[in-house]
Amino acid sequence: MNLLRAIPAINRLIHDKRIQETINRYHIPMMTVKDVFRRVTDEMRDVILRDEAPSNWTVDTMFDETIQRGLHELVDEQRQRLQPVINGTGTVIHTNLGRSKLAHSAVERVRMVTDSYSTLEYDLTYGARGSRHDLVEERIKALTGAEAAIVVNNNAAAVYMVLSAFAKGYEVIVSRGELIEIGGSFRVSRIMEESGAKLREVGTTNKTHASDYESAIQDDTAMIMKVHTSNFTMQGFTASVDRETVSQLAKTQSVISYEDLGSGSLIDLSQYGISQEPSVNQVIHSGVDIVSFSVDKLLGGPQAGIIAGKKKYIDQLKRHQLARVLRVDKMTYAALDETLRLMQTDEWHQIPTLHTIFKDEFTIEEAVNTVITKLPHLIDLSVAIEKTNSQVGGGTLPDVTLPSYSLAVQSHSLSSERLAERLRKNTPAIIARVENDTVWLDFRTIDDHEHAMIIDVLADIDQSINFTS
Ligand SMILES: *Cc1c(COP(=O)(O)O)cnc(C)c1O
């Protein structure tokens, strides 16, 4: 029990030189330091009471042991939970890694409106209150051909708002083939339940016909909804009803037609041989009353959702209480406005998400080869260039694979999991794919300015392994 008494007092610990240095370096509040040491000493006390103290804990080493544990926790607590990473996965719109990177000019616009007051809701012409709904609407109208538009927190919020505003207490007809779940947390049927709308499923999983929709329409039908089956494709014996037919049917029966487009590309991707996805503009022109789509998927902007369509419906949404609940911040408007501006010019390929999707495989091949030639002589690690496929991701374009090249890395002494962990522990963290006992860095999603960091890290890991073995 001498060990118990050897646990130092918190006051002694905080005056230690190493702790003082750490406090000064990271500007840690004294309250935090005391909390950390209270936690550390409590834990050590428990370990001793359970008779599980390691053999190197002696009366003489207890002070240092406590300091080391405290330092470790203090530094750990200062680590930012949200930090930049290098995406080596090859998945362009990676939801876990923040989906879309913003264009430099969009970041600059965010800075401009956040370190000053701004015209978020102020009309400079009249010197009076303005509306944030007017900030980007003209650009969305120009790009999509819609009569009007509103921006909300994300596309899930858009779906919720459209259903609440137009179908609460009424039926919404959806094809069984389109009742999807995205990313494990967005389920059309659940959102519909939350909104108060009643789901009326028609057709079967693989086949839905126009007559299925038609015979389901009754007095309390408010809407026919189509959902983009973003994250899967069905093949074989399938049938679905095209949007022209659905919107025409809705019109003749006086119900609203609404399509949740998911990614919503503003450019016609088929023109570039990427996918058969129609652009938002094409969907609007097919006669659908309302569409909604994400801003941080194929549009490459900040997190937000756009609802566009007939003016009479969008005006109703702007006046709805939920418009206040789901509204977005000035940072989002600034980044979105600039992203849309780029979309309207021939600079749209500066939008990182589009730039990355359109990167050609030979440029990527060259990048991997350059990195390989710049690497120093490696002893433990072996690297090779391999042809791989990247994905668009974000639950978009599941049937599209983008030809790419990867750096395949293996270690003679570390498992691929351990090697990937070493890459993650770097600052900035490098996120790789682990497959077939190999670590894969797909260079489609890695920028040129990140190459030097990758070279340094691989060289460092190689050296540290040689040093310890
Ligand atoms: C991604 C997606 C959503 C959710 O959009 P968020 O912007 O992530 O909220 C909804 N519907 C479809 C079809 C999607 O693909």
Coordinates of N, CA, C and O and ligand atoms in Angstrom, one line a residue, residues 99 154-157 159 180 182 186 227-231 260-263 293-297 303-305 394-396, ligand 1:
R99 N -17.2 14.5 -47.7 CA -17.8 14.6 -49.0 C -17.0 15.5 -50.0 O -16.0 15.1 -50.5
N154 N -29.7 20.2 -45.8 CA -29.2 19.1 -46.6 C -30.3 18.5 -47.4 O -31.5 19.0 -47.3
N155 N -30.1 17.5 -48.2 CA -31.1 17.0 -49.0 C -32.1 16.2 -48.2 O -33.3 16.1 -48.5
A156 N -31.7 15.6 -47.1 CA -32.6 14.9 -46.2 C -33.6 15.9 -45.6 O -34.8 15.6 -45.5
A157 N -33.1 17.1 -45.3 CA -34.0 18.2 -44.8 C -35.0 18.6 -45.9 O -36.2 18.9 -45.6
V159 N -36.2 16.7 -48.3 CA -37.2 15.7 -48.5 C -38.3 15.9 -47.4 O -39.5 15.9 -47.6
I180 N -35.6 3.4 -50.8 CA -34.2 3.1 -50.5 C -33.8 3.5 -49.2 O -34.4 4.3 -48.5
I182 N -30.1 5.1 -47.6 CA -28.8 5.6 -48.0 C -27.9 5.8 -46.8 O -28.3 6.5 -45.8
F186 N -30.5 7.3 -43.8 CA -31.6 8.0 -44.5 C -32.5 7.0 -45.2 O -32.1 6.3 -46.1
V227 N -37.9 8.6 -56.3 CA -36.7 8.7 -55.5 C -35.5 8.1 -56.4 O -35.7 7.0 -56.9
H228 N -34.5 8.9 -56.5 CA -33.3 8.4 -57.3 C -32.7 7.2 -56.5 O -32.3 7.4 -55.3
T229 N -32.6 6.1 -57.1 CA -32.0 4.9 -56.4 C -30.5 5.1 -56.4 O -29.8 4.3 -57.1
S230 N -30.0 6.0 -55.6 CA -28.6 6.5 -55.7 C -27.6 5.4 -55.6 O -26.6 5.3 -56.3
N231 N -27.8 4.5 -54.6 CA -26.7 3.7 -54.2 C -26.8 2.2 -54.6 O -26.1 1.4 -54.2
D260 N -36.9 13.2 -55.6 CA -35.7 13.3 -54.8 C -34.5 12.8 -55.7 O -34.4 11.6 -55.9
L261 N -33.7 13.7 -56.2 CA -32.7 13.4 -57.2 C -31.4 12.9 -56.5 O -30.5 12.4 -57.2
G262 N -31.3 13.0 -55.2 CA -30.0 12.6 -54.5 C -28.9 13.5 -54.9 O -28.8 14.6 -54.3
S263 N -28.1 13.1 -55.8 CA -26.8 13.9 -56.1 C -27.1 15.1 -57.0 O -26.5 16.2 -56.8
F293 N -32.1 18.1 -54.3 CA -30.8 17.4 -54.4 C -29.8 18.0 -53.5 O -30.0 19.1 -52.9
S294 N -28.7 17.2 -53.2 CA -27.7 17.6 -52.3 C -26.8 18.6 -53.0 O -26.6 18.6 -54.2
V295 N -26.2 19.4 -52.2 CA -25.2 20.4 -52.7 C -23.8 19.9 -52.6 O -22.9 20.3 -53.3
D296 N -23.5 18.9 -51.6 CA -22.1 18.5 -51.4 C -21.9 17.1 -52.1 O -20.9 16.5 -51.8
K297 N -22.7 16.7 -53.0 CA -22.4 15.5 -53.8 C -21.8 16.0 -55.2 O -20.8 16.6 -55.2
Q303 N -22.2 21.5 -47.4 CA -23.4 20.7 -47.1 C -24.7 21.6 -47.1 O -24.8 22.6 -46.5
A304 N -25.6 21.2 -48.0 CA -26.9 21.9 -48.1 C -27.8 21.1 -49.0 O -27.3 20.1 -49.6
G305 N -29.0 21.4 -49.1 CA -29.9 20.8 -50.0 C -30.7 21.9 -50.8 O -31.0 22.9 -50.2
G394 N -20.4 8.7 -52.2 CA -21.5 9.5 -51.7 C -22.9 8.9 -52.0 O -23.9 9.7 -52.1
G395 N -22.9 7.6 -52.3 CA -24.2 7.0 -52.7 C -24.6 7.5 -54.1 O -25.8 7.5 -54.5
T396 N -23.6 8.0 -54.9 CA -24.0 8.4 -56.3 C -23.4 7.5 -57.3 O -22.3 6.9 -57.0
Ligands
LIG1 C1 -27.8 11.4 -50.5 C2 -29.2 11.3 -50.7 C3 -30.1 11.9 -49.7 C4 -29.6 12.6 -48.5 O1 -29.0 13.8 -48.9 P1 -28.1 14.6 -47.8 O2 -27.7 15.8 -48.6 O3 -27.0 13.7 -47.4 O4 -29.0 14.9 -46.7 C5 -31.5 11.7 -50.0 N1 -31.9 11.1 -51.0 C6 -31.1 10.5 -52.0 C7 -31.7 9.8 -53.1 C8 -29.7 10.6 -51.8 O5 -28.9 10.1 -52.7

